mmCIF file of C-alpha atoms in Angstrom:
data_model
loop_
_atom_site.group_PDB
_atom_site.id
_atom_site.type_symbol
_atom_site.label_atom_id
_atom_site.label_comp_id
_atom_site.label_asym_id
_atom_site.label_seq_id
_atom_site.Cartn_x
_atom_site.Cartn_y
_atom_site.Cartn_z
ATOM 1 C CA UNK A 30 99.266 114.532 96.793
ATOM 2 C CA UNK A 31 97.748 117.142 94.523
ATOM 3 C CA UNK A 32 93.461 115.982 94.718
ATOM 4 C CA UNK A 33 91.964 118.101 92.742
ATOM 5 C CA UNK A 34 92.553 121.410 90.408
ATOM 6 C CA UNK A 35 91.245 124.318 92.562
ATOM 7 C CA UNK A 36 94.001 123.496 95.571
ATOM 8 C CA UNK A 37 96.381 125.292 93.144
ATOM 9 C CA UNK A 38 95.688 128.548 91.233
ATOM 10 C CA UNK A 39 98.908 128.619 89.482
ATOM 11 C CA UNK A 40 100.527 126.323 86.607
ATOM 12 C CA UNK A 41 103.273 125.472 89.439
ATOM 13 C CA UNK A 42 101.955 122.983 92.058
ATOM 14 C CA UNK A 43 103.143 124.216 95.163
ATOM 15 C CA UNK A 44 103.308 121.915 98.673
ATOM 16 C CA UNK A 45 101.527 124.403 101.284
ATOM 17 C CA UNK A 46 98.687 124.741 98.410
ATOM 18 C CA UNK A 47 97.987 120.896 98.945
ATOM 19 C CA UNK A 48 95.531 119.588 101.584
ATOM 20 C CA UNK A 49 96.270 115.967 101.484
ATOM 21 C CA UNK A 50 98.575 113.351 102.427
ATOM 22 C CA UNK A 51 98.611 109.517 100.755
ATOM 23 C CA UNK A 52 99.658 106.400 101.896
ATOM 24 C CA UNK A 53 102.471 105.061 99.701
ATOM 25 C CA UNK A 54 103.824 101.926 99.938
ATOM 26 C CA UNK A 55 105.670 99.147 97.460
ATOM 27 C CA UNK A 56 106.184 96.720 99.833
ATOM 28 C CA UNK A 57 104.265 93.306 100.790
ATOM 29 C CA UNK A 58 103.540 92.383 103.752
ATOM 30 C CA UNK A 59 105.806 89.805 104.656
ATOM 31 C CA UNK A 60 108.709 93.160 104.483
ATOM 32 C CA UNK A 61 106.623 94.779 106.784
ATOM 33 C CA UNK A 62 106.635 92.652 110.041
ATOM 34 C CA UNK A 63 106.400 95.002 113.165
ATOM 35 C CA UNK A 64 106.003 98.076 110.820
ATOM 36 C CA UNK A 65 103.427 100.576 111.922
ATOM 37 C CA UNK A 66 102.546 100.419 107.897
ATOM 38 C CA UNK A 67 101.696 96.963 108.330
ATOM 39 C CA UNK A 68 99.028 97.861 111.438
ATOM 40 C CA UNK A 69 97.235 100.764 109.030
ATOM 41 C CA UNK A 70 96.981 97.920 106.314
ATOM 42 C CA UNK A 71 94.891 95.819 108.431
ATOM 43 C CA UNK A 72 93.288 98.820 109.809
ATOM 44 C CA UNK A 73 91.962 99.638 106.327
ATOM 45 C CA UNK A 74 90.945 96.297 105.806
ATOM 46 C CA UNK A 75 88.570 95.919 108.404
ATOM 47 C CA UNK A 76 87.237 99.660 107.023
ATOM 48 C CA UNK A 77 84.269 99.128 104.617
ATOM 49 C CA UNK A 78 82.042 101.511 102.028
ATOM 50 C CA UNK A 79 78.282 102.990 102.569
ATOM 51 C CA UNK A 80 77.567 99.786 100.525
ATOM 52 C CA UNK A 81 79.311 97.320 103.058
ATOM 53 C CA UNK A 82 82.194 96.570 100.847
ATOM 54 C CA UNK A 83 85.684 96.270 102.498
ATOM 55 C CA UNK A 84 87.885 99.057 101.084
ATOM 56 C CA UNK A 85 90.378 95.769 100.006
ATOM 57 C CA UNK A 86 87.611 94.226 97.937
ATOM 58 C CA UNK A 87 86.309 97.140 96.123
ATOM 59 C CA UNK A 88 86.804 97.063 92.495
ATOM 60 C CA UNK A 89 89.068 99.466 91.699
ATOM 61 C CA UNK A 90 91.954 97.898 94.035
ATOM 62 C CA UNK A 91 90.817 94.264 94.137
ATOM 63 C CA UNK A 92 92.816 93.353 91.121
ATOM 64 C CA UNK A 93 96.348 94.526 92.124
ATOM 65 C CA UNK A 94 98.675 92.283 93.400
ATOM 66 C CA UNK A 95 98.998 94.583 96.633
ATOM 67 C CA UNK A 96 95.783 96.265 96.878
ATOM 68 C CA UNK A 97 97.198 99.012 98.610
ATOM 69 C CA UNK A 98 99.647 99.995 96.071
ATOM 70 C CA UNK A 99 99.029 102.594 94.156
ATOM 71 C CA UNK A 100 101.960 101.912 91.834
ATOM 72 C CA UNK A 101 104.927 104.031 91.093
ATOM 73 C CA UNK A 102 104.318 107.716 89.435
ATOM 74 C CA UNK A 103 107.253 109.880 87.641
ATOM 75 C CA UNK A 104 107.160 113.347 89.455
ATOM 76 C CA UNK A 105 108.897 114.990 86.625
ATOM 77 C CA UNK A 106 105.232 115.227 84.844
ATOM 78 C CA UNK A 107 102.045 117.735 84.044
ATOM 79 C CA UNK A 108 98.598 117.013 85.024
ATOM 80 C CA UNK A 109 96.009 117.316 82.880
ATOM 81 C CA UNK A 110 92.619 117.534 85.228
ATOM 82 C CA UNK A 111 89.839 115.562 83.666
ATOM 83 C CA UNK A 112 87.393 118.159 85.007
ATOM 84 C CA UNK A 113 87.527 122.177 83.753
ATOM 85 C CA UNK A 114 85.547 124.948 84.508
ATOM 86 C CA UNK A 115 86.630 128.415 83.663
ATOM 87 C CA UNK A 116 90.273 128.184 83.652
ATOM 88 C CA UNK A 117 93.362 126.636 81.814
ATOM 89 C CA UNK A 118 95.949 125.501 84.052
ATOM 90 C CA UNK A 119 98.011 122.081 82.982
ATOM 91 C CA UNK A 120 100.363 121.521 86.144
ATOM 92 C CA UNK A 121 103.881 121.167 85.978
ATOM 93 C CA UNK A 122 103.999 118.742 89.097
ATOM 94 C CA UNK A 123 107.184 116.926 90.644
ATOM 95 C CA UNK A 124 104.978 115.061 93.732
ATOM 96 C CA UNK A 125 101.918 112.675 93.463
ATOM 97 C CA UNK A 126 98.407 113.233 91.894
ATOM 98 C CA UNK A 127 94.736 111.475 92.280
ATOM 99 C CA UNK A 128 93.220 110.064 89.420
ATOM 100 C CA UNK A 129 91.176 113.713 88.917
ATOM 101 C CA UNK A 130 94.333 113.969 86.968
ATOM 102 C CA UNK A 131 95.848 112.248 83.067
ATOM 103 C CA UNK A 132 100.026 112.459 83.935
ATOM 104 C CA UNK A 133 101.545 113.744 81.065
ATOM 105 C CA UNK A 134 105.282 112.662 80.534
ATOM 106 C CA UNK A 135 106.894 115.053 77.847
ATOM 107 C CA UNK A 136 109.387 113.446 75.406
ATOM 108 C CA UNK A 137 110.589 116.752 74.351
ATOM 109 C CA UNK A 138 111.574 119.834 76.598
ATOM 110 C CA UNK A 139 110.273 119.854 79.702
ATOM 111 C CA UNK A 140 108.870 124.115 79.858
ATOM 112 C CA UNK A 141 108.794 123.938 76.359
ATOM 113 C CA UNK A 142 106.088 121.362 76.159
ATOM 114 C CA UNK A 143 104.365 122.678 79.473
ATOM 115 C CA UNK A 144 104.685 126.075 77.800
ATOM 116 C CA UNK A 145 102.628 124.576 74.869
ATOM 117 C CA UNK A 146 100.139 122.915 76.910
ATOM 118 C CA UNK A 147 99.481 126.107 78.769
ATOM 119 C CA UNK A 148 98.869 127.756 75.458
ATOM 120 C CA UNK A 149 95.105 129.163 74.430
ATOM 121 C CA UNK A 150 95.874 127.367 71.481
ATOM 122 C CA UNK A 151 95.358 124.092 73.678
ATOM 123 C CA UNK A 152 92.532 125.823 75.512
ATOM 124 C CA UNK A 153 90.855 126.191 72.175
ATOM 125 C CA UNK A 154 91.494 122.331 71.575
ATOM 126 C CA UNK A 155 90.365 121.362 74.996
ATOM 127 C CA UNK A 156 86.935 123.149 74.172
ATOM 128 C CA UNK A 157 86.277 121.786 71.242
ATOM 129 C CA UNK A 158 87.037 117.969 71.994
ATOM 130 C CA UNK A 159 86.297 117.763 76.171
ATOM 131 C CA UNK A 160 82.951 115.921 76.826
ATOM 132 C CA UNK A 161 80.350 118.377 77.931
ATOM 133 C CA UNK A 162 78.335 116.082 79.710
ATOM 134 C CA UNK A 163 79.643 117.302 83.576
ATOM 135 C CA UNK A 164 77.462 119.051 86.254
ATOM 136 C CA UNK A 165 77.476 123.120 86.595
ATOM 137 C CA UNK A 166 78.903 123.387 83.210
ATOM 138 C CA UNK A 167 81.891 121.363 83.604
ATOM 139 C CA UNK A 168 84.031 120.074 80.552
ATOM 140 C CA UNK A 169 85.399 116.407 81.023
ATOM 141 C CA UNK A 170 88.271 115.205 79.236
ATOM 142 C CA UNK A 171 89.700 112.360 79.475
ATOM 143 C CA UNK A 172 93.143 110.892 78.283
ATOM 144 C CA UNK A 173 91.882 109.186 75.439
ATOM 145 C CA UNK A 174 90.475 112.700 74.505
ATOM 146 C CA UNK A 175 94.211 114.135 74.220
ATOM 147 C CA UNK A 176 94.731 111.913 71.416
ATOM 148 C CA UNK A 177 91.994 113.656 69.650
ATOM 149 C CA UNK A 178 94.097 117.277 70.259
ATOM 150 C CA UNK A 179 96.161 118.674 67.668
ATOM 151 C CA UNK A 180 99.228 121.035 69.175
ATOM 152 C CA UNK A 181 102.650 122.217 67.332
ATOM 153 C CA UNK A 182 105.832 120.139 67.803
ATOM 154 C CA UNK A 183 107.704 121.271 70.424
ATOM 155 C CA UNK A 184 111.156 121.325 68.561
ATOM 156 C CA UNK A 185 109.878 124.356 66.188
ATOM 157 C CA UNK A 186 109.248 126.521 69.565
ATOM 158 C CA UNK A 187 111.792 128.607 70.881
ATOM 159 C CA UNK A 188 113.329 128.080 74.180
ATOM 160 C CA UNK A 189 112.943 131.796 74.115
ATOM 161 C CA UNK A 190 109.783 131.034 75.391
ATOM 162 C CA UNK A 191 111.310 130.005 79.165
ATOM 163 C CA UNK A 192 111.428 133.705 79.397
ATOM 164 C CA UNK A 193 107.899 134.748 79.788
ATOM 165 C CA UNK A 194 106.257 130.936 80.534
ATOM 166 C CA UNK A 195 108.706 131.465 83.779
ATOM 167 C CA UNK A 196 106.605 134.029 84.927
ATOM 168 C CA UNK A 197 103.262 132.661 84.521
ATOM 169 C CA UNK A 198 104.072 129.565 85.956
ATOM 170 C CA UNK A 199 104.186 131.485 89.271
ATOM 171 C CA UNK A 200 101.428 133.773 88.981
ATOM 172 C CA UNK A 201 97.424 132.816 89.967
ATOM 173 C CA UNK A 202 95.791 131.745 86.139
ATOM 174 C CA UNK A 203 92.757 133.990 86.102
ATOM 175 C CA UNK A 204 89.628 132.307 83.958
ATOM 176 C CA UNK A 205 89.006 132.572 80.580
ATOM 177 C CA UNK A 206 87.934 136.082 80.232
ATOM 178 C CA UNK A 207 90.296 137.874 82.245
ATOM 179 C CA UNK A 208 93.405 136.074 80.651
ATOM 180 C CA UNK A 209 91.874 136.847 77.550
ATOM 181 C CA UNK A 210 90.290 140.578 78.294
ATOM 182 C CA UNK A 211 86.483 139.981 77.575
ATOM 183 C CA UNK A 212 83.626 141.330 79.531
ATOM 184 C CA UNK A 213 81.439 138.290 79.840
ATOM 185 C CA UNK A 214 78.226 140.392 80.249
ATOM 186 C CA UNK A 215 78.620 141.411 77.277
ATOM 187 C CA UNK A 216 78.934 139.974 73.628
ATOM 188 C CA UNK A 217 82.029 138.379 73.051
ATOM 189 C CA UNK A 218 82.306 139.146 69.338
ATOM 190 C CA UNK A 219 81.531 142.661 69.827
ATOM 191 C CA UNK A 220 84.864 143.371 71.935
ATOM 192 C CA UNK A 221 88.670 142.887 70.585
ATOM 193 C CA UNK A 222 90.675 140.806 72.791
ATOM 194 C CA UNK A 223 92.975 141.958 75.038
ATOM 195 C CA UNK A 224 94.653 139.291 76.549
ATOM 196 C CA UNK A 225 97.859 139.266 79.496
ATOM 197 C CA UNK A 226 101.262 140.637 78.666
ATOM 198 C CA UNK A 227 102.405 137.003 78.737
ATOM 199 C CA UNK A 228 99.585 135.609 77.659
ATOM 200 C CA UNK A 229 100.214 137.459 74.425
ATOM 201 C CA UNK A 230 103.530 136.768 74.252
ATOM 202 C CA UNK A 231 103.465 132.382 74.845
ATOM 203 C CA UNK A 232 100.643 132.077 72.107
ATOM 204 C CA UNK A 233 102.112 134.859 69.839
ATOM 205 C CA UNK A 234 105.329 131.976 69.698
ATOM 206 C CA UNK A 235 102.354 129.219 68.965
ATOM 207 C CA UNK A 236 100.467 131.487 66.753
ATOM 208 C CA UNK A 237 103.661 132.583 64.554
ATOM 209 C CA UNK A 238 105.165 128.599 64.191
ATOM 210 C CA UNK A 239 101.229 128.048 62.720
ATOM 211 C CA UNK A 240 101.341 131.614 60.594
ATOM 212 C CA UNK A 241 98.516 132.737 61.738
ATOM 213 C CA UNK A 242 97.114 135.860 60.728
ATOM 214 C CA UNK A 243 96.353 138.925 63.254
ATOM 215 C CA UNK A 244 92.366 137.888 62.308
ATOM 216 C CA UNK A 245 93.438 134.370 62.719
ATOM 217 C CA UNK A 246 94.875 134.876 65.880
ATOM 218 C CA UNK A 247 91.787 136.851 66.861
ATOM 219 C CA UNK A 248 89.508 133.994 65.883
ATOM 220 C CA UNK A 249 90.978 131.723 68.458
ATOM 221 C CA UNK A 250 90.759 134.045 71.296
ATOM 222 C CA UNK A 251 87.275 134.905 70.282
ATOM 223 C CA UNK A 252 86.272 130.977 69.682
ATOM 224 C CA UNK A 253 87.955 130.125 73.131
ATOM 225 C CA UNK A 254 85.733 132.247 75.088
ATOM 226 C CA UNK A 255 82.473 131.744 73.359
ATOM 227 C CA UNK A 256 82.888 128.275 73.832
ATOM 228 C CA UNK A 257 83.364 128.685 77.503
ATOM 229 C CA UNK A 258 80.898 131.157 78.114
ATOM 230 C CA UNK A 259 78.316 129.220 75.668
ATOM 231 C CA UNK A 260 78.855 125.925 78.106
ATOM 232 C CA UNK A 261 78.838 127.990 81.401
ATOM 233 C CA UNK A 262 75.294 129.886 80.259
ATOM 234 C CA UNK A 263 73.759 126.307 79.097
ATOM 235 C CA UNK A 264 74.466 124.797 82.281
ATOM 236 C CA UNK A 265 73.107 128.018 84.262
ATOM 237 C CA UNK A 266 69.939 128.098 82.319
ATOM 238 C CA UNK A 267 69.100 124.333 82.739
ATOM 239 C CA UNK A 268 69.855 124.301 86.229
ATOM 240 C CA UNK A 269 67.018 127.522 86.964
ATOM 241 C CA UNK A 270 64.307 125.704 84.907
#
């Protein structure tokens, strides 16, 4: 199970990234007679919180019918982490995730939308409607959040675009700055952006289905990492005062 977003660096999950294992099971009990799933049930039953609460009785398990099931989850899906720092990476995941993450299930094509989700066209969304209310600068967004996002329909993008979203997919997603080529020690306005080959080439696909302009375009790379450096900054003065 994929935990959190800094086990993975790239938009790809990848198994020997992950850290953690999680206890899946469907069954009840009554299936699992002599099963050594049936013993680590009980075991966690008898297991309690720092507030003396059995894990069985806490809240947020206490109302399913098996309070050990964690229900079934489609592995054909993209994660969406509710927490951001620095970075833009929405997961293209086929195994399990903790709720750190909203699973998205695309209706349309699958590296088509991913491709889309990944774009700094989202990032610029993401920054304008996440809930800056997080520790150390942190952006929250939640999935009712998403709703608030506006994108481009994936049937107007290319599937031209496999050819370059292949490649990032695999590579490490630097932060916000280095995808985008800014010197954050330095005024963002004051530099033209020189973002990744395919980088470029994903939002240029985005940019030309919206018909935006070369200033245009330059407007949401410039936007994108003011409002991540602005939020970074804020949280970095409060926390020296």
């Amino acid at each position: 199970v994929i935990k959190s977003p800094r086990e993975c660096k790239s938009i790809m999950v990848k198994m020997e990234d992950l850290k953690y294992n999680i206890f899946m099971c469907h069954k009840p009990r009554k299936e699992l007679k002599n099963t050594n799933a049936l013993k680590y049930i009980e075991w966690g039953e008898k297991q309690k919180t720092m507030n003396n609460v059995r894990w069985c009785n806490v809240p947020s398990v206490s109302g399913r019918k098996l309070w050990y099931d964690l229900g079934a989850q489609k592995r054909y899906s993209y994660l969406w982490s509710r927490v951001h720092n620095n970075s833009h990476r929405i997961f293209e995941c086929y195994i399990y995730s903790a709720d750190t993450f909203s699973v998205l299930y695309p209706k349309y094509d699958f590296n088509v939308t991913g491709a889309i989700l990944n774009s700094t066209l989202l990032w610029f969304m993401k920054e304008i409607y996440g809930r800056k209310t997080l520790g150390e600068g942190g952006l929250g967004s939640l999935g009712i959040d998403l709703i608030n996002i506006y994108t481009v329909e994936p049937t107007r993008i290319s599937k031209q675009i496999n050819k370059f979203f292949g490649k990032m997919k695999i590579r490490e997603i630097a932060d916000v700055f280095q995808e985008l080529g800014f010197d954050p020690t330095k005024p963002i306005r004051e530099q033209q952006p020189n973002p990744l080959l395919d980088r470029k080439a994903l939002d240029d696909v985005v940019f030309n289905v919206l018909g935006l302009t070369e200033e245009e375009r330059k407007e949401v790379y410039w936007a994108t990492a003011e409002l991540v450096k602005n939020r970074l900054d804020k949280a970095r003065s409060v926390k020296k005062k």
